[in-house]
Amino acid sequence: MGMSKVLVVGGTGFVGRRVVRASLAVGHPTYVLQRPEIGLDIEKLQMLLSFKKEGAHLVEGSFSDFQSLVRAVKLVDVVICTMSGAHIRSHNILLQLKLVEAIKEAGNIKRFLPSEFGLDPARMGHAIEPGRVTFDDKMVVRKAIQDAKIPFTYVCGFAFAGYFGGNLAQLGTVLPPKEKVLIYGDGNTKVTIVDEDDIATYTIKTIDDLRTLNKTLYIRPPENVVTHKELVEMWEDVMGRKLQQITISKQDFLASMKGMDYAGQVGVAHFYQVFYEGDLTNFEIGEEGEEEASKLYPDVKYTRLDEYLKIYA
């Protein structure tokens, strides 16, 4: 049958650029949507051109031109959308509804992977405001996919190492602390933190795998399920010295939202769900319609957190 042809929407983004390269690395004919809205963003253009040099096909298309989306979709077998759902960058989740309509009209797509890549929105009905907007929007997209009877895979169940690992999950920075660190609650809630390149690798693994069709794939590699305190200890081992640990209660953490802009409040709310409620790990994977990536693909040599932290030393 050959390898599926893949269209990546959001290919210059934080996750998207990695998905493009993971797709190319294993030989999928890879197409990247090139939106005219790129304007004068020379860095994005140069990234797209670098993908072209590596063998990707650039396809012009715009969310303001529906037929251009349909034409792009008709070129491929699988669509992967990696548009940002993080308010600190941009929040474009509901734009995917136009993509769903384009896929429905094209009628040729054997699988759609919408922009998930985080907490599983289907398990987040209890999420606090204003952070729940992310999960509510993702559920709107999921409903549209399923109403349109589009085959899908949802990839979720982890935190990005770049935002939660190297900085020891400290808000407002992406660098590791050198003197003191805030510990959320008792610091013993388990979280799953995964290198973004591994996320892309697992994502591409799913697209021709019938075991993941119409299912949720959680990425929960066992060596990367740690408590906040264990994460801090890993960094202390790398540095060779101890940090001053300052505990912040649930009440004080939530109170820190006061005076923040909307994006900041959403970020704090998501950290709360991860580190106080334990929403990445407080359930067992294995119900009907669920799979776990490291079990399905034991051949993937994922980056362990202790090794990941060494790049910051």
CSV table of N, CA, C and O in Angstrom, one decimal, residues 156-245:
chain,number,residue,atom,x,y,z
A,156,CYS,N,-2.7,12.7,23.3
A,156,CYS,CA,-2.7,13.6,24.4
A,156,CYS,C,-2.2,12.8,25.7
A,156,CYS,O,-1.6,11.7,25.6
A,157,GLY,N,-2.3,13.5,26.8
A,157,GLY,CA,-2.0,12.9,28.1
A,157,GLY,C,-0.6,13.1,28.6
A,157,GLY,O,0.0,12.3,29.3
A,158,PHE,N,0.0,14.3,28.3
A,158,PHE,CA,1.4,14.6,28.7
A,158,PHE,C,1.6,16.1,28.8
A,158,PHE,O,0.7,16.9,28.3
A,159,ALA,N,2.7,16.5,29.4
A,159,ALA,CA,3.1,17.9,29.4
A,159,ALA,C,4.4,18.0,28.6
A,159,ALA,O,5.2,17.1,28.6
A,160,PHE,N,4.6,19.1,27.9
A,160,PHE,CA,5.8,19.3,27.1
A,160,PHE,C,7.0,19.5,28.0
A,160,PHE,O,7.0,20.3,28.9
A,161,ALA,N,8.1,18.8,27.7
A,161,ALA,CA,9.3,19.0,28.5
A,161,ALA,C,9.8,20.4,28.4
A,161,ALA,O,10.4,20.9,29.4
A,162,GLY,N,9.7,21.1,27.3
A,162,GLY,CA,10.2,22.4,27.2
A,162,GLY,C,9.5,23.4,28.1
A,162,GLY,O,10.1,24.4,28.5
A,163,TYR,N,8.3,23.1,28.5
A,163,TYR,CA,7.5,24.1,29.3
A,163,TYR,C,7.4,23.6,30.8
A,163,TYR,O,7.1,24.4,31.7
A,164,PHE,N,7.6,22.3,31.0
A,164,PHE,CA,7.4,21.7,32.3
A,164,PHE,C,8.6,21.0,32.9
A,164,PHE,O,8.7,20.7,34.0
A,165,GLY,N,9.6,20.6,32.0
A,165,GLY,CA,10.7,19.8,32.4
A,165,GLY,C,11.9,20.7,32.7
A,165,GLY,O,12.4,20.7,33.9
A,166,GLY,N,12.5,21.3,31.7
A,166,GLY,CA,13.7,22.0,31.9
A,166,GLY,C,13.7,23.1,32.9
A,166,GLY,O,14.7,23.4,33.6
A,167,ASN,N,12.5,23.7,33.1
A,167,ASN,CA,12.3,24.8,34.0
A,167,ASN,C,11.8,24.3,35.4
A,167,ASN,O,11.5,25.1,36.3
A,168,LEU,N,11.8,23.0,35.6
A,168,LEU,CA,11.2,22.4,36.8
A,168,LEU,C,9.8,22.9,37.1
A,168,LEU,O,9.4,23.1,38.2
A,169,ALA,N,9.1,23.1,36.0
A,169,ALA,CA,7.7,23.6,36.0
A,169,ALA,C,7.5,24.9,36.8
A,169,ALA,O,6.4,25.1,37.4
A,170,GLN,N,8.4,25.8,36.6
A,170,GLN,CA,8.3,27.1,37.2
A,170,GLN,C,7.6,28.1,36.2
A,170,GLN,O,8.1,28.2,35.1
A,171,LEU,N,6.6,28.7,36.7
A,171,LEU,CA,5.9,29.6,35.8
A,171,LEU,C,6.7,30.9,35.5
A,171,LEU,O,7.5,31.3,36.3
A,172,GLY,N,6.6,31.3,34.2
A,172,GLY,CA,7.2,32.6,33.8
A,172,GLY,C,8.6,32.5,33.4
A,172,GLY,O,9.3,33.5,33.1
A,173,THR,N,9.1,31.2,33.2
A,173,THR,CA,10.5,31.0,32.7
A,173,THR,C,10.5,29.7,32.0
A,173,THR,O,9.7,28.8,32.3
A,174,VAL,N,11.5,29.5,31.1
A,174,VAL,CA,11.7,28.2,30.5
A,174,VAL,C,13.1,27.7,30.8
A,174,VAL,O,13.6,26.8,30.3
A,175,LEU,N,13.8,28.4,31.8
A,175,LEU,CA,15.1,28.0,32.3
A,175,LEU,C,15.0,27.4,33.7
A,175,LEU,O,14.1,27.8,34.4
A,176,PRO,N,15.9,26.5,34.0
A,176,PRO,CA,15.9,25.9,35.3
A,176,PRO,C,16.4,26.9,36.4
A,176,PRO,O,17.3,27.7,36.2
A,177,PRO,N,15.7,26.8,37.6
A,177,PRO,CA,16.2,27.7,38.7
A,177,PRO,C,17.6,27.2,39.2
A,177,PRO,O,17.9,26.0,39.1
A,178,LYS,N,18.3,28.2,39.7
A,178,LYS,CA,19.7,27.8,40.2
A,178,LYS,C,19.8,27.9,41.8
A,178,LYS,O,20.7,27.3,42.3
A,179,GLU,N,18.8,28.6,42.4
A,179,GLU,CA,18.9,28.8,43.8
A,179,GLU,C,17.7,28.3,44.6
A,179,GLU,O,17.8,27.6,45.6
A,180,LYS,N,16.5,28.6,44.1
A,180,LYS,CA,15.3,28.2,44.8
A,180,LYS,C,14.2,27.8,43.8
A,180,LYS,O,14.2,28.2,42.7
A,181,VAL,N,13.3,26.9,44.3
A,181,VAL,CA,12.3,26.4,43.5
A,181,VAL,C,10.9,26.3,44.2
A,181,VAL,O,10.9,26.0,45.4
A,182,LEU,N,9.9,26.7,43.5
A,182,LEU,CA,8.5,26.6,44.1
A,182,LEU,C,8.1,25.1,43.9
A,182,LEU,O,8.1,24.5,42.8
A,183,ILE,N,7.6,24.5,45.0
A,183,ILE,CA,7.0,23.2,45.0
A,183,ILE,C,5.5,23.3,45.1
A,183,ILE,O,5.0,23.9,46.1
A,184,TYR,N,4.7,22.7,44.2
A,184,TYR,CA,3.3,22.8,44.2
A,184,TYR,C,2.7,21.8,45.2
A,184,TYR,O,2.8,20.6,45.0
A,185,GLY,N,2.0,22.3,46.2
A,185,GLY,CA,1.4,21.4,47.2
A,185,GLY,C,2.4,20.6,47.9
A,185,GLY,O,3.5,21.1,48.3
A,186,ASP,N,2.2,19.3,48.1
A,186,ASP,CA,3.2,18.5,48.7
A,186,ASP,C,4.2,18.0,47.8
A,186,ASP,O,5.2,17.3,48.2
A,187,GLY,N,4.1,18.3,46.5
A,187,GLY,CA,5.1,17.9,45.5
A,187,GLY,C,5.1,16.5,45.1
A,187,GLY,O,6.0,16.0,44.4
A,188,ASN,N,4.0,15.7,45.5
A,188,ASN,CA,4.0,14.3,45.3
A,188,ASN,C,3.0,13.8,44.3
A,188,ASN,O,2.8,12.6,44.1
A,189,THR,N,2.4,14.8,43.6
A,189,THR,CA,1.5,14.4,42.5
A,189,THR,C,2.3,14.0,41.3
A,189,THR,O,3.2,14.6,40.9
A,190,LYS,N,1.9,12.9,40.7
A,190,LYS,CA,2.6,12.3,39.5
A,190,LYS,C,2.2,13.1,38.3
A,190,LYS,O,1.0,13.4,38.1
A,191,VAL,N,3.2,13.5,37.5
A,191,VAL,CA,2.9,14.1,36.2
A,191,VAL,C,3.7,13.4,35.1
A,191,VAL,O,4.7,12.7,35.4
A,192,THR,N,3.3,13.5,33.9
A,192,THR,CA,3.9,12.9,32.7
A,192,THR,C,4.5,14.0,31.9
A,192,THR,O,3.8,14.9,31.4
A,193,ILE,N,5.9,14.0,31.7
A,193,ILE,CA,6.6,15.1,31.0
A,193,ILE,C,7.4,14.4,29.8
A,193,ILE,O,8.1,13.5,30.1
A,194,VAL,N,7.1,14.8,28.6
A,194,VAL,CA,7.7,14.2,27.4
A,194,VAL,C,8.4,15.1,26.5
A,194,VAL,O,7.9,16.2,26.2
A,195,ASP,N,9.5,14.7,26.0
A,195,ASP,CA,10.3,15.5,25.0
A,195,ASP,C,9.5,15.7,23.8
A,195,ASP,O,8.9,14.7,23.3
A,196,GLU,N,9.5,16.9,23.3
A,196,GLU,CA,8.6,17.2,22.1
A,196,GLU,C,9.0,16.4,20.9
A,196,GLU,O,8.1,16.1,20.1
A,197,ASP,N,10.2,16.1,20.7
A,197,ASP,CA,10.6,15.3,19.5
A,197,ASP,C,10.0,13.9,19.7
A,197,ASP,O,9.6,13.2,18.6
A,198,ASP,N,10.0,13.3,20.9
A,198,ASP,CA,9.4,12.0,21.1
A,198,ASP,C,7.8,12.1,20.8
A,198,ASP,O,7.3,11.1,20.3
A,199,ILE,N,7.2,13.2,21.2
A,199,ILE,CA,5.8,13.3,20.9
A,199,ILE,C,5.5,13.2,19.4
A,199,ILE,O,4.6,12.5,19.0
A,200,ALA,N,6.4,13.9,18.7
A,200,ALA,CA,6.2,13.9,17.2
A,200,ALA,C,6.5,12.5,16.7
A,200,ALA,O,5.7,12.0,15.8
A,201,THR,N,7.5,11.8,17.2
A,201,THR,CA,7.8,10.4,16.7
A,201,THR,C,6.6,9.5,17.0
A,201,THR,O,6.2,8.7,16.1
A,202,TYR,N,6.0,9.5,18.2
A,202,TYR,CA,4.9,8.7,18.5
A,202,TYR,C,3.7,9.1,17.7
A,202,TYR,O,2.9,8.2,17.2
A,203,THR,N,3.5,10.4,17.4
A,203,THR,CA,2.3,10.8,16.6
A,203,THR,C,2.4,10.2,15.2
A,203,THR,O,1.4,9.7,14.7
A,204,ILE,N,3.6,10.3,14.6
A,204,ILE,CA,3.7,9.7,13.2
A,204,ILE,C,3.5,8.2,13.2
A,204,ILE,O,3.0,7.6,12.3
A,205,LYS,N,3.9,7.6,14.3
A,205,LYS,CA,3.8,6.1,14.4
A,205,LYS,C,2.3,5.7,14.3
A,205,LYS,O,2.0,4.6,13.8
A,206,THR,N,1.4,6.5,14.7
A,206,THR,CA,0.0,6.1,14.8
A,206,THR,C,-0.7,6.1,13.4
A,206,THR,O,-1.7,5.4,13.3
A,207,ILE,N,-0.2,6.9,12.5
A,207,ILE,CA,-1.1,7.2,11.4
A,207,ILE,C,-1.4,6.1,10.4
A,207,ILE,O,-2.4,6.1,9.7
A,208,ASP,N,-0.6,5.1,10.4
A,208,ASP,CA,-0.9,3.9,9.6
A,208,ASP,C,-1.1,2.6,10.5
A,208,ASP,O,-1.1,1.5,10.0
A,209,ASP,N,-1.4,2.9,11.7
A,209,ASP,CA,-1.6,1.8,12.7
A,209,ASP,C,-3.1,1.6,13.0
A,209,ASP,O,-3.7,2.5,13.6
A,210,LEU,N,-3.7,0.5,12.6
A,210,LEU,CA,-5.1,0.3,12.9
A,210,LEU,C,-5.4,0.2,14.3
A,210,LEU,O,-6.6,0.4,14.7
A,211,ARG,N,-4.4,-0.1,15.2
A,211,ARG,CA,-4.7,-0.2,16.6
A,211,ARG,C,-5.1,1.2,17.2
A,211,ARG,O,-5.6,1.2,18.3
A,212,THR,N,-4.7,2.3,16.5
A,212,THR,CA,-5.0,3.6,17.1
A,212,THR,C,-6.1,4.3,16.4
A,212,THR,O,-6.4,5.5,16.7
A,213,LEU,N,-6.8,3.6,15.4
A,213,LEU,CA,-7.8,4.3,14.6
A,213,LEU,C,-9.1,4.5,15.5
A,213,LEU,O,-9.5,3.6,16.2
A,214,ASN,N,-9.6,5.7,15.5
A,214,ASN,CA,-10.7,6.1,16.3
A,214,ASN,C,-10.5,5.9,17.8
A,214,ASN,O,-11.4,5.5,18.5
A,215,LYS,N,-9.3,6.2,18.2
A,215,LYS,CA,-8.9,6.0,19.6
A,215,LYS,C,-8.1,7.2,20.1
A,215,LYS,O,-7.6,8.0,19.4
A,216,THR,N,-8.0,7.2,21.5
A,216,THR,CA,-7.1,8.2,22.1
A,216,THR,C,-5.8,7.5,22.5
A,216,THR,O,-5.8,6.5,23.1
A,217,LEU,N,-4.7,8.1,22.0
A,217,LEU,CA,-3.4,7.6,22.3
A,217,LEU,C,-2.8,8.5,23.4
A,217,LEU,O,-2.6,9.7,23.2
A,218,TYR,N,-2.6,8.0,24.6
A,218,TYR,CA,-1.9,8.7,25.6
A,218,TYR,C,-0.4,8.4,25.5
A,218,TYR,O,0.0,7.2,25.3
A,219,ILE,N,0.4,9.4,25.7
A,219,ILE,CA,1.9,9.2,25.7
A,219,ILE,C,2.3,9.3,27.2
A,219,ILE,O,2.4,10.4,27.8
A,220,ARG,N,2.6,8.1,27.8
A,220,ARG,CA,2.9,8.0,29.2
A,220,ARG,C,4.1,7.1,29.4
A,220,ARG,O,4.0,6.0,30.0
A,221,PRO,N,5.3,7.4,28.9
A,221,PRO,CA,6.4,6.5,29.0
A,221,PRO,C,6.8,6.4,30.5
A,221,PRO,O,6.9,7.5,31.2
A,222,PRO,N,7.0,5.2,31.0
A,222,PRO,CA,7.1,5.0,32.5
A,222,PRO,C,8.2,5.8,33.1
A,222,PRO,O,8.0,6.3,34.3
A,223,GLU,N,9.4,6.0,32.5
A,223,GLU,CA,10.5,6.7,33.1
A,223,GLU,C,10.2,8.2,33.2
A,223,GLU,O,11.0,8.9,33.9
A,224,ASN,N,9.2,8.6,32.5
A,224,ASN,CA,8.9,10.1,32.5
A,224,ASN,C,7.6,10.4,33.3
A,224,ASN,O,7.1,11.5,33.2
A,225,VAL,N,7.2,9.5,34.1
A,225,VAL,CA,6.1,9.8,35.1
A,225,VAL,C,6.7,10.0,36.4
A,225,VAL,O,7.3,9.1,37.0
A,226,VAL,N,6.8,11.3,36.9
A,226,VAL,CA,7.5,11.6,38.1
A,226,VAL,C,6.7,12.6,38.9
A,226,VAL,O,5.7,13.2,38.4
A,227,THR,N,7.0,12.7,40.2
A,227,THR,CA,6.5,13.8,41.0
A,227,THR,C,7.3,15.1,40.8
A,227,THR,O,8.4,15.0,40.3
A,228,HIS,N,6.7,16.1,41.3
A,228,HIS,CA,7.4,17.4,41.2
A,228,HIS,C,8.7,17.3,42.0
A,228,HIS,O,9.8,17.8,41.5
A,229,LYS,N,8.7,16.8,43.1
A,229,LYS,CA,9.9,16.6,44.0
A,229,LYS,C,10.9,15.8,43.3
A,229,LYS,O,12.1,16.1,43.3
A,230,GLU,N,10.5,14.7,42.6
A,230,GLU,CA,11.5,13.8,41.9
A,230,GLU,C,12.1,14.6,40.8
A,230,GLU,O,13.3,14.4,40.5
A,231,LEU,N,11.3,15.4,40.1
A,231,LEU,CA,11.9,16.2,39.0
A,231,LEU,C,13.0,17.2,39.5
A,231,LEU,O,14.1,17.3,38.9
A,232,VAL,N,12.7,17.8,40.6
A,232,VAL,CA,13.6,18.7,41.3
A,232,VAL,C,14.9,18.0,41.7
A,232,VAL,O,16.0,18.5,41.5
A,233,GLU,N,14.7,16.8,42.2
A,233,GLU,CA,15.9,16.0,42.7
A,233,GLU,C,16.7,15.6,41.5
A,233,GLU,O,18.0,15.6,41.6
A,234,MET,N,16.1,15.3,40.3
A,234,MET,CA,16.9,15.0,39.1
A,234,MET,C,17.8,16.2,38.8
A,234,MET,O,19.0,16.0,38.4
A,235,TRP,N,17.2,17.4,38.8
A,235,TRP,CA,18.0,18.6,38.5
A,235,TRP,C,19.1,18.8,39.5
A,235,TRP,O,20.2,19.2,39.2
A,236,GLU,N,18.8,18.6,40.8
A,236,GLU,CA,19.8,18.8,41.8
A,236,GLU,C,21.0,17.8,41.6
A,236,GLU,O,22.2,18.1,41.8
A,237,ASP,N,20.7,16.6,41.1
A,237,ASP,CA,21.7,15.6,40.8
A,237,ASP,C,22.6,16.1,39.7
A,237,ASP,O,23.8,15.9,39.7
A,238,VAL,N,21.9,16.7,38.7
A,238,VAL,CA,22.7,17.2,37.5
A,238,VAL,C,23.6,18.4,38.0
A,238,VAL,O,24.8,18.5,37.6
A,239,MET,N,23.0,19.3,38.8
A,239,MET,CA,23.8,20.5,39.3
A,239,MET,C,24.9,20.1,40.3
A,239,MET,O,25.9,20.8,40.4
A,240,GLY,N,24.6,19.1,41.1
A,240,GLY,CA,25.5,18.7,42.1
A,240,GLY,C,25.3,19.5,43.4
A,240,GLY,O,26.2,19.5,44.3
A,241,ARG,N,24.1,20.1,43.6
A,241,ARG,CA,23.8,20.8,44.8
A,241,ARG,C,22.3,20.9,45.0
A,241,ARG,O,21.6,20.7,44.0
A,242,LYS,N,21.9,21.3,46.2
A,242,LYS,CA,20.5,21.4,46.5
A,242,LYS,C,19.9,22.8,46.2
A,242,LYS,O,20.6,23.8,46.3
A,243,LEU,N,18.6,22.8,45.9
A,243,LEU,CA,17.9,24.1,45.8
A,243,LEU,C,17.1,24.3,47.1
A,243,LEU,O,16.7,23.4,47.8
A,244,GLN,N,16.8,25.6,47.4
A,244,GLN,CA,15.9,25.9,48.4
A,244,GLN,C,14.5,25.6,47.9
A,244,GLN,O,14.1,26.2,46.9
A,245,GLN,N,13.8,24.8,48.6
A,245,GLN,CA,12.4,24.4,48.2
A,245,GLN,C,11.4,25.2,49.0
A,245,GLN,O,11.4,25.2,50.2
